[in-house]
Structures are given as structure tokens and as C-alpha cells.
CSV table of C-alpha atoms in Angstrom, one decimal:
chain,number,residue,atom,x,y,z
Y,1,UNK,CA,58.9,-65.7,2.3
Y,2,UNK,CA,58.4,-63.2,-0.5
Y,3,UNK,CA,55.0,-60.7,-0.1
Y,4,UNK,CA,53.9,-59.3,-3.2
Y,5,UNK,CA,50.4,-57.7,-4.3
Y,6,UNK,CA,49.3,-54.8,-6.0
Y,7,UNK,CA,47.4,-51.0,-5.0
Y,8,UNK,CA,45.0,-49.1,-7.1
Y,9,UNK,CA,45.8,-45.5,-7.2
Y,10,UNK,CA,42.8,-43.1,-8.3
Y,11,UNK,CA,44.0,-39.6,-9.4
Y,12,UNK,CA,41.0,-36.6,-10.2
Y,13,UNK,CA,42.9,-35.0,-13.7
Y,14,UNK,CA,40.1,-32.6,-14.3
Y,15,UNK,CA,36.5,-31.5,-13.6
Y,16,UNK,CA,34.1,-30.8,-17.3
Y,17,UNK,CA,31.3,-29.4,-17.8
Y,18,UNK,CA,29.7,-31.8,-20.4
Y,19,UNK,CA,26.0,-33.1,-21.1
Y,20,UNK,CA,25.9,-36.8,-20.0
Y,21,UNK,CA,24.9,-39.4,-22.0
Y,22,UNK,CA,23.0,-41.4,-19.4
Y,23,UNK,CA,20.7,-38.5,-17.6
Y,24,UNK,CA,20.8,-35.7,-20.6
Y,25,UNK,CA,21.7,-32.9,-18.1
Y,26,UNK,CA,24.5,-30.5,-18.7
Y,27,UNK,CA,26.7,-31.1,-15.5
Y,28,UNK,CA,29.9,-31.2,-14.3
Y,29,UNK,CA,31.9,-34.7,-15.2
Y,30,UNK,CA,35.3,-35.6,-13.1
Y,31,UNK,CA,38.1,-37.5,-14.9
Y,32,UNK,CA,39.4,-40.0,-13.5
Y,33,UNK,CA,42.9,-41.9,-13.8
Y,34,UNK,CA,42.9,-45.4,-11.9
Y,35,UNK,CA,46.5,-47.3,-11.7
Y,36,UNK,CA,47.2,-50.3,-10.4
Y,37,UNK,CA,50.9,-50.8,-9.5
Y,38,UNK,CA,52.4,-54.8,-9.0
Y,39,UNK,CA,53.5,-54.6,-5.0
Y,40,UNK,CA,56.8,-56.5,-3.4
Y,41,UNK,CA,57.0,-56.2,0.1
Y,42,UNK,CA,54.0,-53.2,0.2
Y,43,UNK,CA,55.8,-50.6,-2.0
Y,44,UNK,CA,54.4,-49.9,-5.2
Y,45,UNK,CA,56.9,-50.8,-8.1
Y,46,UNK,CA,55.8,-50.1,-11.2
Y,47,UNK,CA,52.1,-49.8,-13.0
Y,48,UNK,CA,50.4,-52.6,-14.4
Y,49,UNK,CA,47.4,-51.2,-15.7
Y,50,UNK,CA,45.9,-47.8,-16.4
Y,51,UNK,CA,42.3,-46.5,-17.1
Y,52,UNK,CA,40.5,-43.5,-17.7
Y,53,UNK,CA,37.2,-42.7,-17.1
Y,54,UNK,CA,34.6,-40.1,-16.7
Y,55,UNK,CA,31.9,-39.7,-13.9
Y,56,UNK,CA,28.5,-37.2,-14.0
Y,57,UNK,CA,28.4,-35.3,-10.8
Y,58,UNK,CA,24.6,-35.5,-11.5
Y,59,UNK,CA,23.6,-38.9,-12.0
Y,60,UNK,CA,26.9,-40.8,-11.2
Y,61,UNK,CA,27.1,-42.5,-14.1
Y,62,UNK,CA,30.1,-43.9,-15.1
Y,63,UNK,CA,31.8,-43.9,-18.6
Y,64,UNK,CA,35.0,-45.3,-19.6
Y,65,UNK,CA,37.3,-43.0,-22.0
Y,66,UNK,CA,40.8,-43.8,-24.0
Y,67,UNK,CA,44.3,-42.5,-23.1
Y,68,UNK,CA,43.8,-40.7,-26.0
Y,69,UNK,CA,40.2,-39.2,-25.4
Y,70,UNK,CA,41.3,-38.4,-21.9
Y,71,UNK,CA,44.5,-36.3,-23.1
Y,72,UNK,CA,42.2,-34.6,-24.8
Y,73,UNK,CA,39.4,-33.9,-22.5
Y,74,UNK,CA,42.3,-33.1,-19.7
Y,75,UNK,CA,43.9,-30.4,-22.4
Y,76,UNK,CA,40.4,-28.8,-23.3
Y,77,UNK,CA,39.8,-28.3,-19.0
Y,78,UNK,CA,43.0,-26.7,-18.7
Y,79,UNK,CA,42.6,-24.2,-22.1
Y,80,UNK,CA,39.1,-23.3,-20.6
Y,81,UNK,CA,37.4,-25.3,-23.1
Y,82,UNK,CA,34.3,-24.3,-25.6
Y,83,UNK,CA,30.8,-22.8,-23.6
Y,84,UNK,CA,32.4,-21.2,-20.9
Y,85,UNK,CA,33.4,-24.4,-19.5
Y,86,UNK,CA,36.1,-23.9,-16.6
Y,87,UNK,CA,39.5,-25.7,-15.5
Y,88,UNK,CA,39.1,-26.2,-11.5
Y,89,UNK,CA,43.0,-26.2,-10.8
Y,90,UNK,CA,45.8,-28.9,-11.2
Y,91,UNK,CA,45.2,-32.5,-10.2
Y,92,UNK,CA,44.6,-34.0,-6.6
Y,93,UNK,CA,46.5,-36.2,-4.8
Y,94,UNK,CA,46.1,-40.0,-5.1
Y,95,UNK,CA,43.2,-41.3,-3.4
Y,96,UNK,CA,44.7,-44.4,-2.2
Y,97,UNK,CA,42.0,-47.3,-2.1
């Protein structure tokens, strides 16, 4: 018998202060990494998909982002970023859900 699966993996990369596009209010935005790694016998083997996305604190609206957009986003949090925006220190843990 062979037991195989997968696991999503969600990892908080950095907190922005941006104006969201759903509410219009200038709040704090989490990024978000979610992985989802193929499973054999309950331990995570390698990723089968990856996706970035961005979340208002305010409203909770949800927005997905590219690799490439979130590279970017995750660089401007850690240089302080434009309008006094802040980096809130290095990445989480995995939430494991």
C-alpha cells in the first residue's frame, strides 16, 4: 500500500502599507506565499505549486500577485519602501493548514 497526498504551506513574506483596490483605504497589506508540496507517506517531497497573494488588513480582500510582482513588493518592505512605509521583520514560520 503506497499513501501519498499533498500539504499546503502558507508563509507571511511581508507586511505593506498600500491603498487597496477594493475599500480605497490606505492600510497595511500581508504577502502571502502558499505551497503545495506532492506527499508520500505524510512527508512533504517537493513543491507542486506556488502562489502569491496580497491581503488588506482592513477589508480582507484578497488579490492575487506574480512571482515577479511579489519579489518586488517583498524587496520594497525590506528597503523601507516609498511614504514611510515600514518592513515588520523577516518572514514567519509556515502556517501549516
Amino acid at each position: 500500500m503506497i499513501i501519498f497526498g499533498t500539504k499546503g504551506y502558507l508563509y507571511q513574506l511581508a507586511i505593506l502599507t498600500l491603498v487597496c483596490g477594493q475599500c480605497g483605504n490606505p492600510s497595511a497589506h500581508t504577502l502571502r506565499k502558499r505551497v503545495t508540496k506532492f506527499t508520500l507517506f505524510f512527508v512533504p517531497l517537493f513543491p507542486i505549486s506556488t502562489k502569491y497573494a496580497t491581503q488588506c488588513t482592513f477589508c480582507g480582500a484578497e488579490q492575487k500577485v506574480t512571482g515577479e510582482q511579489a519579489e518586488q513588493l517583498q524587496a520594497q518592505a525590506l528597503s523601507g519602501g516609498q511614504g514611510g512605509q515600514q518592513s515588520y521583520g523577516q518572514p514567519q514560520q509556515p502556517y501549516r493548514s
